[in-house]
mmCIF file of C-alpha atoms in Angstrom:
data_model
loop_
_atom_site.group_PDB
_atom_site.id
_atom_site.type_symbol
_atom_site.label_atom_id
_atom_site.label_comp_id
_atom_site.label_asym_id
_atom_site.label_seq_id
_atom_site.Cartn_x
_atom_site.Cartn_y
_atom_site.Cartn_z
ATOM 1 C CA MET A 18 -14.063 -35.478 9.719
ATOM 2 C CA ARG A 19 -10.290 -35.238 9.229
ATOM 3 C CA ASP A 20 -9.416 -38.211 10.699
ATOM 4 C CA ALA A 21 -11.315 -40.452 8.188
ATOM 5 C CA LEU A 22 -10.093 -38.130 5.170
ATOM 6 C CA GLY A 23 -6.562 -37.827 6.816
ATOM 7 C CA SER A 24 -5.832 -41.580 6.827
ATOM 8 C CA THR A 25 -6.565 -41.822 3.043
ATOM 9 C CA ALA A 26 -4.593 -38.592 2.436
ATOM 10 C CA ALA A 27 -1.624 -40.187 4.435
ATOM 11 C CA ALA A 28 -1.614 -43.453 2.448
ATOM 12 C CA ARG A 29 -1.009 -41.041 -0.862
ATOM 13 C CA TYR A 30 1.390 -38.953 0.768
ATOM 14 C CA SER A 31 4.455 -39.478 3.223
ATOM 15 C CA ASP A 32 4.427 -35.748 4.208
ATOM 16 C CA SER A 33 0.503 -35.488 5.073
ATOM 17 C CA ASP A 34 1.111 -33.849 8.321
ATOM 18 C CA ASP A 35 3.280 -31.242 6.523
ATOM 19 C CA ARG A 36 0.985 -30.587 3.626
ATOM 20 C CA HIS A 37 -1.953 -30.011 6.353
ATOM 21 C CA GLN A 38 0.126 -27.740 8.154
ATOM 22 C CA ALA A 39 1.168 -25.703 4.896
ATOM 23 C CA VAL A 40 -2.872 -25.325 4.409
ATOM 24 C CA THR A 41 -3.977 -24.334 7.487
ATOM 25 C CA THR A 42 -1.270 -21.994 9.032
ATOM 26 C CA TYR A 43 -2.370 -18.309 8.353
ATOM 27 C CA ASP A 44 -0.262 -16.478 11.141
ATOM 28 C CA ARG A 45 2.878 -16.826 9.541
ATOM 29 C CA ASN A 46 4.923 -17.121 6.230
ATOM 30 C CA LEU A 47 5.558 -20.662 4.634
ATOM 31 C CA VAL A 48 8.231 -21.558 2.002
ATOM 32 C CA ILE A 49 7.259 -24.653 0.279
ATOM 33 C CA VAL A 50 9.838 -26.364 -1.482
ATOM 34 C CA ALA A 51 9.375 -29.181 -3.722
ATOM 35 C CA GLY A 52 10.183 -31.039 -6.852
ATOM 36 C CA ALA A 53 7.909 -31.135 -10.299
ATOM 37 C CA GLY A 54 4.724 -32.840 -10.067
ATOM 38 C CA THR A 55 4.432 -33.366 -6.168
ATOM 39 C CA GLY A 56 1.304 -31.249 -5.534
ATOM 40 C CA LYS A 57 2.466 -27.592 -4.882
ATOM 41 C CA THR A 58 -0.505 -26.198 -7.185
ATOM 42 C CA SER A 59 -2.867 -28.489 -5.356
ATOM 43 C CA LEU A 60 -1.726 -27.230 -2.176
ATOM 44 C CA LEU A 61 -2.202 -23.687 -3.101
ATOM 45 C CA VAL A 62 -5.495 -24.507 -4.432
ATOM 46 C CA GLU A 63 -6.237 -25.977 -1.030
ATOM 47 C CA ARG A 64 -4.665 -23.261 1.052
ATOM 48 C CA ILE A 65 -6.400 -20.545 -0.664
ATOM 49 C CA LEU A 66 -9.815 -22.444 -0.111
ATOM 50 C CA ASN A 67 -9.335 -22.904 3.497
ATOM 51 C CA GLN A 68 -8.192 -19.358 4.082
ATOM 52 C CA VAL A 69 -10.924 -17.808 2.112
ATOM 53 C CA VAL A 70 -13.532 -19.740 3.740
ATOM 54 C CA GLU A 71 -12.336 -20.166 7.190
ATOM 55 C CA GLN A 72 -10.980 -16.453 7.846
ATOM 56 C CA ASP A 73 -13.634 -15.192 5.378
ATOM 57 C CA LEU A 74 -11.209 -13.525 3.441
ATOM 58 C CA ALA A 75 -12.484 -11.518 0.523
ATOM 59 C CA LEU A 76 -10.336 -12.589 -2.579
ATOM 60 C CA SER A 77 -9.823 -8.743 -2.841
ATOM 61 C CA GLU A 78 -7.190 -8.707 -0.328
ATOM 62 C CA LEU A 79 -5.586 -12.235 -1.847
ATOM 63 C CA ALA A 80 -2.948 -12.495 -4.162
ATOM 64 C CA ALA A 81 -1.970 -15.537 -5.871
ATOM 65 C CA ILE A 82 1.199 -14.848 -8.074
ATOM 66 C CA THR A 83 2.609 -17.438 -10.786
ATOM 67 C CA PHE A 84 5.102 -17.173 -13.191
ATOM 68 C CA THR A 85 3.738 -17.965 -16.423
ATOM 69 C CA ASP A 86 0.130 -17.343 -17.702
ATOM 70 C CA LYS A 87 -0.362 -20.828 -18.411
ATOM 71 C CA ALA A 88 -0.200 -21.674 -14.399
ATOM 72 C CA ALA A 89 -1.985 -18.535 -13.763
ATOM 73 C CA THR A 90 -5.110 -20.026 -15.813
ATOM 74 C CA GLU A 91 -5.000 -23.435 -14.443
ATOM 75 C CA MET A 92 -4.836 -21.807 -10.760
ATOM 76 C CA ARG A 93 -7.726 -19.668 -11.733
ATOM 77 C CA ASN A 94 -9.656 -22.869 -13.429
ATOM 78 C CA ARG A 95 -9.233 -25.090 -10.316
ATOM 79 C CA LEU A 96 -9.982 -22.369 -7.476
ATOM 80 C CA GLU A 97 -13.342 -21.800 -9.748
ATOM 81 C CA ALA A 98 -13.684 -25.324 -9.690
ATOM 82 C CA GLY A 99 -12.724 -25.970 -5.902
ATOM 83 C CA LEU A 100 -15.212 -23.119 -4.622
ATOM 84 C CA ALA A 101 -18.175 -24.311 -6.769
ATOM 85 C CA ARG A 102 -17.390 -28.117 -5.155
ATOM 86 C CA LEU A 103 -16.873 -26.693 -1.899
ATOM 87 C CA ALA A 104 -20.602 -24.760 -1.825
ATOM 88 C CA THR A 105 -22.098 -28.107 -3.225
ATOM 89 C CA LEU A 106 -20.256 -30.525 -0.598
ATOM 90 C CA ALA A 107 -21.667 -27.864 2.294
ATOM 91 C CA ARG A 108 -25.229 -27.653 0.659
ATOM 92 C CA GLU A 109 -25.323 -31.471 0.577
ATOM 93 C CA ARG A 110 -23.820 -31.796 4.254
ATOM 94 C CA ALA A 111 -21.795 -34.133 3.004
ATOM 95 C CA THR A 112 -20.148 -37.123 4.913
ATOM 96 C CA ALA A 113 -16.593 -37.923 5.444
ATOM 97 C CA GLU A 114 -17.157 -41.044 3.054
ATOM 98 C CA ALA A 115 -18.599 -39.139 0.365
ATOM 99 C CA LEU A 116 -15.176 -37.399 0.260
ATOM 100 C CA ASN A 117 -12.287 -37.703 -2.212
ATOM 101 C CA ALA A 118 -8.847 -37.209 -0.226
ATOM 102 C CA ALA A 119 -7.338 -36.388 -4.432
ATOM 103 C CA LYS A 120 -9.769 -33.451 -4.444
ATOM 104 C CA GLU A 121 -8.663 -30.244 -3.100
ATOM 105 C CA ALA A 122 -12.125 -29.214 -2.212
ATOM 106 C CA ASP A 123 -12.805 -32.277 -0.365
ATOM 107 C CA ARG A 124 -9.739 -31.980 1.923
ATOM 108 C CA ALA A 125 -10.597 -28.443 2.549
ATOM 109 C CA TYR A 126 -14.213 -29.079 3.659
ATOM 110 C CA ALA A 127 -13.089 -31.714 5.834
ATOM 111 C CA HIS A 128 -10.805 -29.140 7.695
ATOM 112 C CA LEU A 129 -13.686 -26.680 7.676
ATOM 113 C CA ALA A 130 -16.168 -29.107 8.545
ATOM 114 C CA GLN A 131 -14.757 -29.192 12.127
ATOM 115 C CA ARG A 132 -14.836 -25.400 12.519
ATOM 116 C CA LEU A 133 -17.739 -23.940 10.817
ATOM 117 C CA ASP A 134 -21.491 -24.976 10.286
ATOM 118 C CA ALA A 135 -22.740 -26.165 6.661
ATOM 119 C CA GLU A 136 -24.498 -23.033 5.787
ATOM 120 C CA ALA A 137 -21.274 -20.763 6.449
ATOM 121 C CA ILE A 138 -19.096 -22.843 4.548
ATOM 122 C CA GLU A 139 -21.673 -22.523 1.522
ATOM 123 C CA ALA A 140 -21.990 -19.082 2.119
ATOM 124 C CA ARG A 141 -18.360 -18.110 2.147
ATOM 125 C CA ALA A 142 -17.431 -20.369 -0.727
ATOM 126 C CA ALA A 143 -20.315 -19.138 -2.982
ATOM 127 C CA GLY A 144 -19.446 -15.278 -2.324
ATOM 128 C CA ALA A 145 -16.043 -16.233 -3.362
ATOM 129 C CA LEU A 146 -16.945 -17.659 -6.507
ATOM 130 C CA ARG A 147 -18.685 -14.795 -7.161
ATOM 131 C CA GLU A 148 -15.874 -12.498 -6.590
ATOM 132 C CA LEU A 149 -13.594 -14.520 -8.410
ATOM 133 C CA PRO A 150 -13.187 -12.564 -11.708
ATOM 134 C CA ARG A 151 -12.060 -9.604 -9.950
ATOM 135 C CA ALA A 152 -9.098 -11.773 -7.900
ATOM 136 C CA THR A 153 -5.391 -11.182 -8.448
ATOM 137 C CA ILE A 154 -4.450 -14.275 -10.089
ATOM 138 C CA SER A 155 -1.632 -13.712 -12.480
ATOM 139 C CA THR A 156 2.096 -13.603 -13.444
ATOM 140 C CA ILE A 157 4.547 -11.381 -11.555
ATOM 141 C CA HIS A 158 4.903 -9.257 -14.582
ATOM 142 C CA SER A 159 0.882 -8.711 -14.943
ATOM 143 C CA PHE A 160 0.558 -8.107 -11.194
ATOM 144 C CA CYS A 161 3.528 -5.408 -11.296
ATOM 145 C CA ALA A 162 1.989 -3.971 -14.025
ATOM 146 C CA SER A 163 -1.179 -3.670 -12.376
ATOM 147 C CA VAL A 164 0.310 -1.943 -9.542
ATOM 148 C CA LEU A 165 1.883 0.619 -11.412
ATOM 149 C CA ARG A 166 -1.148 1.295 -13.554
ATOM 150 C CA ALA A 167 -3.186 1.921 -10.437
ATOM 151 C CA HIS A 168 -0.251 4.074 -8.923
ATOM 152 C CA PRO A 169 0.413 6.351 -12.498
ATOM 153 C CA VAL A 170 1.179 9.756 -10.479
ATOM 154 C CA GLU A 171 3.611 7.563 -7.441
ATOM 155 C CA SER A 172 5.189 5.531 -9.985
ATOM 156 C CA ALA A 173 5.782 8.272 -12.541
ATOM 157 C CA VAL A 174 5.005 5.463 -15.310
ATOM 158 C CA ASN A 175 3.009 6.181 -18.300
ATOM 159 C CA SER A 176 -0.602 4.337 -17.363
ATOM 160 C CA GLY A 177 -0.855 3.318 -21.144
ATOM 161 C CA PHE A 178 2.406 1.355 -21.258
ATOM 162 C CA THR A 179 2.664 -2.224 -22.233
ATOM 163 C CA VAL A 180 4.414 -5.522 -20.976
ATOM 164 C CA ASP A 181 6.871 -6.546 -23.568
ATOM 165 C CA GLU A 182 7.051 -10.113 -24.043
ATOM 166 C CA GLY A 183 10.220 -9.758 -25.364
ATOM 167 C CA ILE A 184 9.644 -9.022 -29.275
ATOM 168 C CA THR A 185 10.270 -5.430 -28.611
ATOM 169 C CA LEU A 186 13.457 -6.070 -26.091
ATOM 170 C CA ALA A 187 15.099 -8.283 -29.251
ATOM 171 C CA ALA A 188 14.376 -5.291 -31.446
ATOM 172 C CA LEU A 189 16.225 -2.574 -29.574
ATOM 173 C CA LEU A 190 18.914 -4.710 -28.869
ATOM 174 C CA GLU A 191 19.319 -5.353 -32.347
ATOM 175 C CA GLU A 192 19.549 -1.625 -32.737
ATOM 176 C CA LEU A 193 22.104 -0.891 -30.225
ATOM 177 C CA TRP A 194 24.336 -3.584 -31.286
ATOM 178 C CA GLU A 195 24.628 -1.882 -34.853
ATOM 179 C CA GLU A 196 25.027 1.162 -33.126
ATOM 180 C CA PHE A 197 27.943 0.078 -30.969
ATOM 181 C CA LEU A 198 29.630 -1.693 -33.893
ATOM 182 C CA GLU A 199 29.822 1.507 -35.767
ATOM 183 C CA GLY A 200 30.639 3.584 -33.206
ATOM 184 C CA LYS A 201 33.841 4.887 -31.225
ATOM 185 C CA HIS A 202 34.164 1.250 -29.345
ATOM 186 C CA GLY A 203 33.288 -0.761 -32.495
ATOM 187 C CA PRO A 204 35.754 -2.742 -34.623
ATOM 188 C CA GLU A 205 37.017 0.274 -36.252
ATOM 189 C CA GLY A 206 37.122 2.798 -33.258
ATOM 190 C CA SER A 207 39.795 3.483 -30.727
ATOM 191 C CA GLN A 208 39.714 -0.222 -29.417
ATOM 192 C CA ARG A 209 40.859 -1.904 -32.702
ATOM 193 C CA ARG A 210 43.408 -3.710 -31.666
ATOM 194 C CA GLU A 211 41.341 -5.266 -28.669
ATOM 195 C CA TRP A 212 38.840 -6.205 -31.354
ATOM 196 C CA LEU A 213 41.130 -7.591 -33.878
ATOM 197 C CA GLU A 214 42.770 -9.998 -30.639
ATOM 198 C CA LEU A 215 38.985 -10.879 -29.754
ATOM 199 C CA LEU A 216 38.086 -12.023 -33.033
ATOM 200 C CA GLU A 217 41.324 -14.469 -33.433
ATOM 201 C CA VAL A 218 39.374 -16.295 -31.072
ATOM 202 C CA PHE A 219 35.379 -15.770 -31.593
ATOM 203 C CA ASP A 220 33.518 -14.477 -34.520
ATOM 204 C CA LEU A 221 31.042 -11.848 -34.648
ATOM 205 C CA ARG A 222 28.427 -14.207 -34.590
ATOM 206 C CA GLU A 223 29.479 -15.540 -31.138
ATOM 207 C CA LEU A 224 30.456 -11.600 -29.717
ATOM 208 C CA ARG A 225 26.695 -10.861 -30.940
ATOM 209 C CA SER A 226 25.227 -13.639 -29.089
ATOM 210 C CA LEU A 227 26.914 -12.938 -25.838
ATOM 211 C CA ALA A 228 26.287 -9.177 -26.015
ATOM 212 C CA PHE A 229 22.447 -10.307 -26.470
ATOM 213 C CA GLN A 230 22.556 -12.747 -23.316
ATOM 214 C CA LEU A 231 24.083 -9.981 -21.424
ATOM 215 C CA GLY A 232 21.674 -7.726 -22.204
ATOM 216 C CA ASP A 233 18.765 -9.617 -21.582
ATOM 217 C CA PHE A 234 20.265 -10.998 -18.246
ATOM 218 C CA SER A 235 20.523 -14.729 -19.648
ATOM 219 C CA VAL A 236 24.311 -14.854 -18.387
ATOM 220 C CA PRO A 237 24.204 -14.115 -14.579
ATOM 221 C CA LEU A 238 26.771 -11.589 -13.505
ATOM 222 C CA PRO A 239 29.164 -11.791 -10.259
ATOM 223 C CA PRO A 240 27.582 -10.641 -6.946
ATOM 224 C CA SER A 241 28.762 -7.360 -6.781
ATOM 225 C CA LYS A 242 31.324 -6.358 -3.795
ATOM 226 C CA PRO A 243 29.327 -5.066 -0.643
ATOM 227 C CA PHE A 244 30.069 -1.119 -0.021
ATOM 228 C CA LEU A 245 29.588 -1.728 3.353
ATOM 229 C CA PRO A 246 32.883 -1.268 5.314
ATOM 230 C CA GLU A 247 33.846 -4.086 7.528
ATOM 231 C CA ALA A 248 32.059 -4.193 11.323
ATOM 232 C CA THR A 249 35.096 -4.292 13.212
ATOM 233 C CA VAL A 250 36.734 -1.105 11.406
ATOM 234 C CA VAL A 251 33.449 0.888 12.297
ATOM 235 C CA LEU A 252 32.729 -0.422 15.829
ATOM 236 C CA ALA A 253 36.129 -0.970 16.989
ATOM 237 C CA PRO A 254 37.122 2.807 18.187
ATOM 238 C CA ARG A 255 33.425 2.926 19.868
ATOM 239 C CA VAL A 256 34.067 -0.473 21.730
ATOM 240 C CA THR A 257 37.294 1.158 22.615
ATOM 241 C CA THR A 258 35.808 4.481 24.009
ATOM 242 C CA LEU A 259 33.198 2.118 25.922
ATOM 243 C CA ARG A 260 35.661 0.100 27.536
ATOM 244 C CA GLU A 261 37.722 3.283 28.616
ATOM 245 C CA ARG A 262 34.197 4.803 30.210
ATOM 246 C CA ILE A 263 33.659 1.511 31.873
ATOM 247 C CA ASP A 264 37.417 1.513 33.689
ATOM 248 C CA ALA A 265 37.033 5.084 34.580
ATOM 249 C CA LEU A 266 33.709 4.044 36.146
ATOM 250 C CA LEU A 267 34.801 0.756 37.783
ATOM 251 C CA GLU A 268 37.732 3.245 39.245
ATOM 252 C CA GLU A 269 35.439 5.660 41.175
ATOM 253 C CA GLY A 270 33.632 3.220 42.449
ATOM 254 C CA THR A 271 36.645 1.776 44.518
ATOM 255 C CA GLU A 272 37.608 5.191 45.462
#
């Protein structure tokens, strides 16, 4: 069935073989690099549909992590639609001619139909659909928050915490900035001369903006120097000792 559908997909994508490998390979880590609008979300949805059904994988054993709440909502909605359609295709015993290569569920069904009977596909897809509300499909910070709440003792974090969306951080930065200006490191403190030189180049608003960007990591910091010593420094004495032992053994062997 994939041959018939695969020819249609190939007409849409020049990298269809790579895409097929990405959605059907489960025994190794994969990295997908692609630009905006190239179908990354569609590929991920198709991969989840394939893996959940083909490997009978419980959604509780899977985590789909995104960067934004909007993307997480879109993925959840597309998975819901995909599982429902997959179950319908299996129930109706869809033929290759009835499949639409533009839909994740149809491409998944073309792959799964070569490996499982229709009853198994329908049952597993329907089961995953019922399980979907409990699936971990969220942003990185939401996922991390759920892990911390599930293990408050081990993480030493109060489970009643909330994830800051930026408002709390902005208020904290404002408070710390005022304390900094009024403190010993401010314009009237021990570094008054440095402040006067700095204010000849920048005004206070520009310095405040820079401080806030450093505070919320908007400005990337240069990588720190490696703290490990050079390998040659550590290994050279050991190599010398080993060579001396080897030479000694060789001399004993020739005597």
